[in-house]
Amino acid sequence: MPNRSLSLFDATMLVMGGIVGVGIFFTPADVARAVDSEAAYLGLWLAGGLAALSGAMTFAELSAAYPRTGGWYVWLSEAFGRRIAFLFAWTVLLVVSTGACALVARFFAEQALSLFGGSAGGAGVSLVAGGAIVFVTGLGVLGLKSGALFQNACMALKLMAIGTFVLTGLGLVAGAPEHAAVAQTAADAAPDGSGFGGLFGASLAVLFSYGGWQLIGYVAPSVSNPQRNLPRAIVVGVAGVLAIYLVLNIAYLRVLGLEGLARSDGPPMAVRMANATLGDAAGVTFVHAAMAVSALGFLVATLITTPGIYVAMAREGLFVPALGRTHATTGAPVPALLTQCAFALGYLAWSHGDSAFVQSLQGAVVFAEWIFHGLAGAALIVLVRRAGTERPFKSPLFPLFPALYAALAVLVVVGNLWTQLGSDEPEVVLIGVLVVALGALAYPVLMRRAVR
């Protein structure tokens, strides 16, 4: 009997916590450089939110129809077979989740050390980052509920930070002093991402800022009344983040203006926003604290949910069998958590000497990950047309949303390949291809072992 320890509120906070990371404090600058008007700027954020809602509707229906450990892995396996599902899990474990968590943990350590006056560099960063990964893994070992409660607290603090920017930006800053200050330097702040490449890159940045709603599906059996609460958590969580992002970006524009957002000289935009609204003395401290909490919250949401994929894969015999085991009392997938922790710590050690390559490796599999996003949309259409598939939640105007999401994924994949191959580092794409190719070679070997 599954341990249904997560309430609707917990599930919704996990959805929002997986989406709201540090990107919303940096991405707006990149977006502002790619557009020429505030209307276009807000239009990109609105379009990204609507795209996210189409994905949310798709994942909500799939989660309700198949509320099983592993989520996305299960849906791909049901629709297209275990080979495709295995390639997805392989990519997540080897690069997507573990590599991202290593980089975010390092960012958390830099912000935390800066907040307390320490040196944001050297071995100290690696030690604090490693400690964060181990700490969050420990929360997961104690049980999903423990991790969810801690993530709820992080999410509350993130909302307080965003609320501070919104309230001070919209209500307490008379005359928008920073906006006036940057008016004299508008020429230096002209968008530097003109053309298709810049606009496409900005669109990707917005879209990625809305990503993360899929995490709750990995731990579906732990949600109370999952067929009802999973769709609610996903749709409400994504819609809530859309509203938060739009209001926050309006505040950014009011205080900094489009030119101020696009500035590449001087302090980062989040620091300038905080200095303008809270004052120079408190601004930097506020930003370091907000960044640290946001990064830690992302780590919690990702590290405690993603092992569900490895559990599902192991139970099908496609991975080490021990990874399919869960604790008899807490239901925690302890072996899977520890394996993920080891991979993340390995990436962290690697990034200590060459963080640029680890970041490139992350970017290399973006197109591969979005292939699986597209397959998720196609999977819903395939499964609905298959006789006997239950639909506790039906996305409106079916098959509009899964078809739109699949089409969007195709655009992301093709556009990403086009921009990367035309860049100075086309080999980045080849690295991503290599990761997937290695998975394709490993699958038949593991499959033969599974059928013995």
Short mmCIF file of C-alpha atoms in Angstrom, two decimals:
data_model
loop_
_atom_site.label_atom_id
_atom_site.label_comp_id
_atom_site.label_asym_id
_atom_site.label_seq_id
_atom_site.Cartn_x
_atom_site.Cartn_y
_atom_site.Cartn_z
CA MET A 1 0.00 0.00 0.00
CA PRO A 2 1.62 3.30 -1.03
CA ASN A 3 2.41 5.90 1.60
CA ARG A 4 0.17 8.80 0.51
CA SER A 5 1.87 11.42 2.66
CA LEU A 6 1.62 14.46 0.37
CA SER A 7 -1.43 16.69 0.51
CA LEU A 8 -2.73 18.78 -2.37
CA PHE A 9 -0.92 21.77 -0.86
CA ASP A 10 2.38 19.84 -0.65
CA ALA A 11 2.02 18.70 -4.25
CA THR A 12 1.22 22.20 -5.50
CA MET A 13 4.22 23.65 -3.63
CA LEU A 14 6.45 20.98 -5.16
CA VAL A 15 5.21 21.95 -8.63
CA MET A 16 5.84 25.64 -7.97
CA GLY A 17 9.14 24.94 -6.23
CA GLY A 18 10.35 22.95 -9.22
CA ILE A 19 9.54 25.88 -11.51
CA VAL A 20 10.54 28.97 -9.52
CA GLY A 21 14.31 28.81 -9.29
CA VAL A 22 17.04 31.39 -9.70
CA GLY A 23 16.31 31.97 -13.39
CA ILE A 24 13.56 34.53 -12.81
CA PHE A 25 16.16 36.81 -11.21
CA PHE A 26 18.51 36.63 -14.22
CA THR A 27 16.57 35.58 -17.34
CA PRO A 28 14.68 38.90 -17.71
CA ALA A 29 17.93 40.64 -18.69
CA ASP A 30 18.50 38.21 -21.58
CA VAL A 31 14.90 38.57 -22.72
CA ALA A 32 15.06 42.37 -22.61
CA ARG A 33 18.12 42.36 -24.90
CA ALA A 34 16.22 40.43 -27.55
CA VAL A 35 13.13 42.66 -27.87
CA ASP A 36 12.53 46.30 -28.71
CA SER A 37 9.46 47.14 -26.64
CA GLU A 38 7.97 46.49 -23.23
CA ALA A 39 4.88 45.01 -24.88
CA ALA A 40 7.02 42.46 -26.71
CA TYR A 41 8.89 41.71 -23.50
CA LEU A 42 5.72 40.96 -21.55
CA GLY A 43 4.32 39.17 -24.58
CA LEU A 44 7.20 36.66 -24.48
CA TRP A 45 6.57 35.94 -20.80
CA LEU A 46 2.84 35.52 -21.43
CA ALA A 47 3.46 33.24 -24.42
CA GLY A 48 5.89 31.17 -22.37
CA GLY A 49 3.31 30.82 -19.64
CA LEU A 50 0.63 29.71 -22.09
CA ALA A 51 3.05 27.17 -23.56
CA ALA A 52 3.72 25.92 -20.04
CA LEU A 53 -0.01 25.60 -19.44
CA SER A 54 -0.34 23.43 -22.54
CA GLY A 55 2.35 21.19 -21.12
CA ALA A 56 0.71 21.28 -17.71
CA MET A 57 -2.61 20.13 -19.17
CA THR A 58 -0.80 17.29 -20.94
CA PHE A 59 1.13 16.15 -17.87
CA ALA A 60 -1.95 16.57 -15.65
CA GLU A 61 -3.98 14.15 -17.75
CA LEU A 62 -1.12 11.66 -17.96
CA SER A 63 -0.52 11.88 -14.20
CA ALA A 64 -4.17 11.16 -13.44
CA ALA A 65 -4.33 8.26 -15.91
CA TYR A 66 -1.08 6.66 -14.69
CA PRO A 67 -0.44 7.72 -11.06
CA ARG A 68 2.57 5.42 -10.71
CA THR A 69 6.12 5.88 -9.46
CA GLY A 70 8.29 7.26 -12.24
CA GLY A 71 5.67 9.46 -13.91
CA TRP A 72 7.13 10.52 -17.23
CA TYR A 73 9.09 7.25 -17.54
CA VAL A 74 5.88 5.24 -17.07
CA TRP A 75 3.96 7.22 -19.70
CA LEU A 76 6.67 6.82 -22.31
CA SER A 77 6.94 3.12 -21.55
CA GLU A 78 3.18 2.60 -21.84
CA ALA A 79 2.93 4.50 -25.13
CA PHE A 80 6.18 3.70 -26.96
CA GLY A 81 7.86 0.83 -25.14
CA ARG A 82 10.66 0.46 -22.65
CA ARG A 83 13.49 1.44 -25.02
CA ILE A 84 12.28 5.03 -25.37
CA ALA A 85 11.51 5.24 -21.65
CA PHE A 86 14.97 3.91 -20.82
CA LEU A 87 16.68 6.54 -22.99
CA PHE A 88 14.73 9.22 -21.13
CA ALA A 89 15.74 7.87 -17.69
CA TRP A 90 19.33 7.37 -18.86
CA THR A 91 19.58 11.01 -19.97
CA VAL A 92 18.04 12.31 -16.74
CA LEU A 93 20.36 10.30 -14.49
CA LEU A 94 23.56 10.81 -16.45
CA VAL A 95 23.21 14.51 -17.18
CA VAL A 96 19.93 16.39 -16.85
CA SER A 97 19.06 16.12 -13.17
CA THR A 98 22.40 15.28 -11.59
CA GLY A 99 24.40 17.80 -13.61
CA ALA A 100 21.85 20.56 -13.00
CA CYS A 101 21.80 19.88 -9.26
CA ALA A 102 25.60 20.05 -9.10
CA LEU A 103 25.63 23.45 -10.80
CA VAL A 104 22.74 24.79 -8.71
CA ALA A 105 24.38 23.52 -5.51
CA ARG A 106 27.54 25.40 -6.45
CA PHE A 107 25.49 28.53 -7.08
CA PHE A 108 23.78 28.10 -3.70
CA ALA A 109 27.17 27.84 -1.99
CA GLU A 110 28.45 30.99 -3.69
CA GLN A 111 25.40 32.98 -2.60
CA ALA A 112 25.40 31.58 0.94
CA LEU A 113 29.11 32.32 1.45
CA SER A 114 28.70 35.84 0.05
CA LEU A 115 25.75 36.38 2.36
CA PHE A 116 27.81 35.55 5.43
CA GLY A 117 30.92 37.34 4.31
CA GLY A 118 32.90 34.31 3.19
CA SER A 119 34.91 33.88 0.02
CA ALA A 120 32.68 32.82 -2.88
CA GLY A 121 35.36 30.74 -4.50
CA GLY A 122 37.83 27.92 -4.04
CA ALA A 123 37.40 24.71 -2.09
CA GLY A 124 34.97 26.34 0.35
CA VAL A 125 32.31 26.57 -2.35
CA SER A 126 32.67 22.90 -3.22
CA LEU A 127 32.43 21.87 0.44
CA VAL A 128 29.27 23.91 1.07
CA ALA A 129 27.72 22.76 -2.22
CA GLY A 130 28.51 19.13 -1.42
CA GLY A 131 27.06 19.59 2.04
CA ALA A 132 23.85 20.94 0.51
CA ILE A 133 23.48 17.92 -1.77
CA VAL A 134 24.12 15.51 1.10
CA PHE A 135 21.72 17.41 3.39
CA VAL A 136 18.88 17.36 0.86
CA THR A 137 19.52 13.68 0.15
CA GLY A 138 19.27 13.08 3.90
CA LEU A 139 15.88 14.79 3.92
CA GLY A 140 14.78 12.43 1.18
CA VAL A 141 16.03 9.43 3.14
CA LEU A 142 13.86 10.51 6.07
CA GLY A 143 10.84 10.38 3.77
CA LEU A 144 9.21 12.40 1.05
CA LYS A 145 7.06 14.30 3.54
CA SER A 146 10.13 15.62 5.36
CA GLY A 147 11.59 16.91 2.11
CA ALA A 148 8.25 18.38 1.05
CA LEU A 149 7.87 20.28 4.33
CA PHE A 150 11.33 21.79 3.97
CA GLN A 151 10.61 22.66 0.34
CA ASN A 152 7.34 24.32 1.43
CA ALA A 153 9.37 26.56 3.72
CA CYS A 154 11.80 27.41 0.91
CA MET A 155 8.89 28.17 -1.40
CA ALA A 156 7.33 30.46 1.19
CA LEU A 157 10.60 32.38 1.47
CA LYS A 158 10.87 32.60 -2.33
CA LEU A 159 7.36 34.02 -2.51
CA MET A 160 8.27 36.54 0.18
CA ALA A 161 11.31 37.64 -1.84
CA ILE A 162 9.28 37.97 -5.03
CA GLY A 163 6.52 39.74 -3.11
CA THR A 164 9.06 42.22 -1.77
CA PHE A 165 10.16 43.09 -5.30
CA VAL A 166 6.56 43.37 -6.45
CA LEU A 167 5.33 45.51 -3.56
CA THR A 168 8.31 47.84 -3.51
CA GLY A 169 8.48 48.01 -7.29
CA LEU A 170 4.80 48.71 -7.88
CA GLY A 171 3.75 50.49 -4.72
CA LEU A 172 6.60 51.96 -2.75
CA VAL A 173 9.01 53.39 -5.31
CA ALA A 174 7.87 56.81 -6.38
CA GLY A 175 9.16 57.90 -9.73
CA ALA A 176 11.10 54.70 -10.41
CA PRO A 177 14.59 56.22 -9.71
CA GLU A 178 16.49 53.42 -11.41
CA HIS A 179 14.40 53.85 -14.57
CA ALA A 180 15.39 57.51 -14.68
CA ALA A 181 19.03 56.73 -14.02
CA VAL A 182 19.36 54.35 -16.93
CA ALA A 183 17.65 56.69 -19.38
CA GLN A 184 21.01 58.36 -20.02
CA THR A 185 22.63 55.05 -20.93
CA ALA A 186 19.94 53.64 -23.21
CA ALA A 187 22.32 53.53 -26.14
CA ASP A 188 24.69 51.24 -24.23
CA ALA A 189 21.77 49.04 -23.25
CA ALA A 190 20.43 48.44 -26.76
CA PRO A 191 19.39 44.84 -27.33
CA ASP A 192 22.40 42.75 -28.36
CA GLY A 193 20.43 39.63 -29.29
CA SER A 194 18.77 40.92 -32.44
CA GLY A 195 17.72 38.54 -35.16
CA PHE A 196 16.28 35.06 -35.02
CA GLY A 197 19.09 33.64 -32.91
CA GLY A 198 18.68 36.21 -30.15
CA LEU A 199 14.89 36.02 -30.12
CA PHE A 200 14.94 32.23 -30.15
CA GLY A 201 17.44 32.16 -27.30
CA ALA A 202 15.28 34.55 -25.29
CA SER A 203 12.20 32.43 -25.97
CA LEU A 204 14.05 29.33 -24.77
CA ALA A 205 15.14 31.15 -21.64
CA VAL A 206 11.53 32.08 -20.87
CA LEU A 207 10.31 28.56 -21.58
CA PHE A 208 12.95 27.01 -19.34
CA SER A 209 12.01 29.45 -16.57
CA TYR A 210 8.56 27.84 -16.60
CA GLY A 211 9.87 24.25 -16.60
CA GLY A 212 9.70 21.82 -13.68
CA TRP A 213 6.03 20.91 -13.33
CA GLN A 214 6.83 17.29 -14.25
CA LEU A 215 8.62 16.58 -10.96
CA ILE A 216 5.49 15.78 -8.97
CA GLY A 217 4.59 13.00 -11.41
CA TYR A 218 7.68 11.04 -10.39
CA VAL A 219 6.25 10.52 -6.90
CA ALA A 220 2.59 10.17 -7.86
CA PRO A 221 1.76 7.29 -5.44
CA SER A 222 2.79 9.48 -2.50
CA VAL A 223 0.09 12.08 -3.25
CA SER A 224 -3.24 11.66 -1.50
CA ASN A 225 -6.03 10.87 -3.97
CA PRO A 226 -3.57 11.20 -6.89
CA GLN A 227 -6.10 10.90 -9.70
CA ARG A 228 -7.80 14.02 -8.40
CA ASN A 229 -4.98 15.97 -6.74
CA LEU A 230 -2.17 15.50 -9.26
CA PRO A 231 -3.97 17.36 -12.08
CA ARG A 232 -5.04 20.08 -9.66
CA ALA A 233 -1.51 20.53 -8.32
CA ILE A 234 0.03 20.73 -11.79
CA VAL A 235 -2.49 23.09 -13.35
CA VAL A 236 -2.86 25.35 -10.29
CA GLY A 237 0.91 25.38 -9.74
CA VAL A 238 1.73 26.39 -13.32
CA ALA A 239 -1.08 28.96 -13.46
CA GLY A 240 0.13 30.41 -10.16
CA VAL A 241 3.69 30.75 -11.44
CA LEU A 242 2.43 32.40 -14.64
CA ALA A 243 0.63 35.05 -12.57
CA ILE A 244 3.66 35.55 -10.32
CA TYR A 245 6.05 35.94 -13.24
CA LEU A 246 3.85 38.44 -15.05
CA VAL A 247 3.42 40.65 -11.98
CA LEU A 248 7.12 40.44 -11.12
CA ASN A 249 8.14 41.40 -14.66
CA ILE A 250 5.79 44.39 -14.58
CA ALA A 251 7.59 45.47 -11.41
CA TYR A 252 10.97 45.01 -13.13
CA LEU A 253 9.84 47.23 -16.00
CA ARG A 254 8.47 49.91 -13.69
CA VAL A 255 11.70 50.20 -11.73
CA LEU A 256 14.38 49.45 -14.33
CA GLY A 257 12.63 49.98 -17.66
CA LEU A 258 13.43 47.85 -20.68
CA GLU A 259 16.76 49.61 -21.16
CA GLY A 260 17.72 49.07 -17.55
CA LEU A 261 16.85 45.39 -17.74
CA ALA A 262 18.97 45.01 -20.86
CA ARG A 263 22.07 46.67 -19.41
CA SER A 264 25.09 44.42 -19.44
CA ASP A 265 27.38 46.80 -17.57
CA GLY A 266 27.42 47.24 -13.81
CA PRO A 267 25.79 44.97 -11.22
CA PRO A 268 23.36 42.19 -12.26
CA MET A 269 19.76 43.28 -12.80
CA ALA A 270 18.54 41.63 -9.59
CA VAL A 271 21.06 43.62 -7.56
CA ARG A 272 20.10 46.86 -9.30
CA MET A 273 16.44 46.11 -8.69
CA ALA A 274 17.07 45.49 -5.00
CA ASN A 275 19.27 48.58 -4.64
CA ALA A 276 16.61 50.75 -6.26
CA THR A 277 13.75 49.41 -4.15
CA LEU A 278 15.43 48.59 -0.82
CA GLY A 279 18.47 50.82 -0.84
CA ASP A 280 22.15 50.08 -1.46
CA ALA A 281 22.78 48.86 2.07
CA ALA A 282 20.14 46.14 2.04
CA GLY A 283 19.94 45.39 -1.67
CA VAL A 284 22.94 43.11 -2.10
CA THR A 285 22.20 41.20 1.11
CA PHE A 286 18.60 40.68 0.03
CA VAL A 287 19.63 39.34 -3.38
CA HIS A 288 22.19 36.92 -1.95
CA ALA A 289 19.59 35.59 0.50
CA ALA A 290 16.90 35.27 -2.18
CA MET A 291 19.30 33.51 -4.56
CA ALA A 292 20.46 31.07 -1.89
CA VAL A 293 16.93 30.13 -0.84
CA SER A 294 15.76 29.79 -4.44
CA ALA A 295 18.66 27.51 -5.31
CA LEU A 296 18.16 25.38 -2.20
CA GLY A 297 14.45 25.04 -2.90
CA PHE A 298 15.18 23.84 -6.44
CA LEU A 299 17.61 21.26 -5.07
CA VAL A 300 15.03 19.92 -2.65
CA ALA A 301 12.25 19.70 -5.24
CA THR A 302 14.52 17.96 -7.76
CA LEU A 303 16.56 15.62 -5.59
CA ILE A 304 13.65 14.21 -3.57
CA THR A 305 11.36 13.52 -6.54
CA THR A 306 13.59 12.43 -9.43
CA PRO A 307 14.64 9.07 -7.87
CA GLY A 308 11.13 7.85 -8.70
CA ILE A 309 12.36 7.45 -12.29
CA TYR A 310 15.22 5.19 -11.26
CA VAL A 311 12.92 3.13 -9.05
CA ALA A 312 10.54 2.52 -11.95
CA MET A 313 13.41 1.59 -14.27
CA ALA A 314 14.98 -0.77 -11.74
CA ARG A 315 11.66 -2.54 -11.12
CA GLU A 316 11.50 -3.34 -14.83
CA GLY A 317 14.94 -4.95 -14.61
CA LEU A 318 16.68 -2.23 -16.65
CA PHE A 319 18.87 -1.02 -13.83
CA VAL A 320 20.48 -2.33 -10.64
CA PRO A 321 17.61 -4.18 -8.88
CA ALA A 322 18.50 -2.64 -5.52
CA LEU A 323 17.48 0.79 -6.82
CA GLY A 324 13.87 -0.40 -6.95
CA ARG A 325 13.73 -0.89 -3.18
CA THR A 326 12.00 1.53 -0.82
CA HIS A 327 12.13 1.82 2.96
CA ALA A 328 9.46 -0.26 4.67
CA THR A 329 8.35 2.57 6.97
CA THR A 330 9.01 5.87 5.18
CA GLY A 331 8.69 4.62 1.60
CA ALA A 332 11.92 6.48 0.75
CA PRO A 333 13.86 5.06 -2.23
CA VAL A 334 17.10 5.06 -0.26
CA PRO A 335 19.37 3.26 -2.79
CA ALA A 336 18.12 5.47 -5.63
CA LEU A 337 18.64 8.61 -3.53
CA LEU A 338 22.19 7.62 -2.64
CA THR A 339 23.03 6.75 -6.26
CA GLN A 340 21.72 10.10 -7.46
CA CYS A 341 23.69 11.82 -4.70
CA ALA A 342 26.89 10.10 -5.85
CA PHE A 343 26.36 11.23 -9.46
CA ALA A 344 25.63 14.81 -8.38
CA LEU A 345 28.71 14.91 -6.14
CA GLY A 346 30.77 13.55 -9.04
CA TYR A 347 29.56 16.38 -11.27
CA LEU A 348 30.25 18.84 -8.46
CA ALA A 349 33.84 17.64 -8.19
CA TRP A 350 34.16 17.87 -11.97
CA SER A 351 32.74 21.41 -12.02
CA HIS A 352 35.35 22.49 -9.44
CA GLY A 353 37.98 22.23 -12.15
CA ASP A 354 35.90 22.86 -15.27
CA SER A 355 32.47 24.33 -14.57
CA ALA A 356 32.24 25.66 -18.14
CA PHE A 357 32.31 22.15 -19.59
CA VAL A 358 29.69 20.88 -17.13
CA GLN A 359 27.45 23.78 -18.18
CA SER A 360 28.10 22.91 -21.84
CA LEU A 361 27.20 19.30 -21.13
CA GLN A 362 23.91 20.48 -19.64
CA GLY A 363 23.21 22.55 -22.74
CA ALA A 364 24.18 19.66 -24.97
CA VAL A 365 21.24 17.53 -23.89
CA VAL A 366 18.63 20.29 -24.04
CA PHE A 367 17.48 19.18 -27.46
CA ALA A 368 17.40 15.54 -26.33
CA GLU A 369 15.31 16.38 -23.28
CA TRP A 370 12.84 18.27 -25.44
CA ILE A 371 12.50 15.28 -27.73
CA PHE A 372 11.03 13.52 -24.70
CA HIS A 373 8.78 16.52 -24.02
CA GLY A 374 7.41 16.11 -27.52
CA LEU A 375 6.99 12.38 -27.00
CA ALA A 376 5.01 13.10 -23.81
CA GLY A 377 2.50 15.09 -25.84
CA ALA A 378 2.34 12.34 -28.44
CA ALA A 379 2.06 9.71 -25.69
CA LEU A 380 -1.15 11.25 -24.37
CA ILE A 381 -2.74 11.16 -27.83
CA VAL A 382 -1.62 7.56 -28.36
CA LEU A 383 -2.82 6.38 -24.95
CA VAL A 384 -6.20 8.12 -25.17
CA ARG A 385 -6.88 6.48 -28.51
CA ARG A 386 -5.97 3.12 -27.06
CA ALA A 387 -9.00 1.22 -25.83
CA GLY A 388 -9.32 0.84 -22.08
CA THR A 389 -7.32 3.92 -21.01
CA GLU A 390 -9.00 5.61 -18.06
CA ARG A 391 -9.21 9.41 -18.06
CA PRO A 392 -9.97 10.69 -14.55
CA PHE A 393 -8.91 14.16 -15.77
CA LYS A 394 -9.61 15.27 -19.33
CA SER A 395 -7.67 18.21 -20.71
CA PRO A 396 -10.02 20.71 -22.40
CA LEU A 397 -10.41 20.67 -26.18
CA PHE A 398 -8.49 17.42 -26.50
CA PRO A 399 -6.18 16.86 -28.41
CA LEU A 400 -5.38 20.59 -28.64
CA PHE A 401 -2.99 20.90 -25.70
CA PRO A 402 -0.89 17.74 -26.23
CA ALA A 403 -0.68 18.49 -29.97
CA LEU A 404 0.41 22.08 -29.28
CA TYR A 405 2.96 20.91 -26.75
CA ALA A 406 4.40 18.29 -29.10
CA ALA A 407 4.66 20.90 -31.88
CA LEU A 408 6.35 23.33 -29.49
CA ALA A 409 8.87 20.64 -28.53
CA VAL A 410 9.69 20.06 -32.21
CA LEU A 411 10.35 23.79 -32.64
CA VAL A 412 12.59 23.83 -29.58
CA VAL A 413 14.60 20.83 -30.77
CA VAL A 414 15.01 22.05 -34.35
CA GLY A 415 15.73 25.63 -33.30
CA ASN A 416 18.25 24.52 -30.70
CA LEU A 417 20.07 22.32 -33.21
CA TRP A 418 20.05 25.13 -35.77
CA THR A 419 21.50 27.72 -33.40
CA GLN A 420 24.08 25.35 -31.91
CA LEU A 421 25.32 24.06 -35.25
CA GLY A 422 25.67 27.64 -36.42
CA SER A 423 27.56 28.70 -33.32
CA ASP A 424 31.26 28.66 -32.51
CA GLU A 425 30.86 25.38 -30.59
CA PRO A 426 28.89 22.96 -32.80
CA GLU A 427 30.51 20.05 -30.96
CA VAL A 428 28.15 20.75 -28.05
CA VAL A 429 25.34 19.13 -30.05
CA LEU A 430 27.52 16.10 -30.74
CA ILE A 431 28.03 15.60 -27.01
CA GLY A 432 24.28 15.45 -26.54
CA VAL A 433 23.95 12.96 -29.38
CA LEU A 434 26.71 10.88 -27.79
CA VAL A 435 24.88 10.71 -24.44
CA VAL A 436 21.72 9.38 -26.09
CA ALA A 437 23.71 7.05 -28.35
CA LEU A 438 25.46 5.50 -25.36
CA GLY A 439 22.05 4.87 -23.83
CA ALA A 440 20.89 3.16 -27.01
CA LEU A 441 23.94 0.89 -26.86
CA ALA A 442 23.45 0.12 -23.17
CA TYR A 443 19.76 -0.76 -23.51
CA PRO A 444 20.08 -4.17 -25.26
CA VAL A 445 22.75 -5.23 -22.78
CA LEU A 446 20.53 -4.39 -19.82
CA MET A 447 17.50 -5.86 -21.55
CA ARG A 448 19.21 -9.22 -21.98
CA ARG A 449 20.02 -9.26 -18.28
CA ALA A 450 16.41 -8.36 -17.42
CA VAL A 451 14.95 -11.33 -19.30
CA ARG A 452 17.30 -13.91 -17.79
#
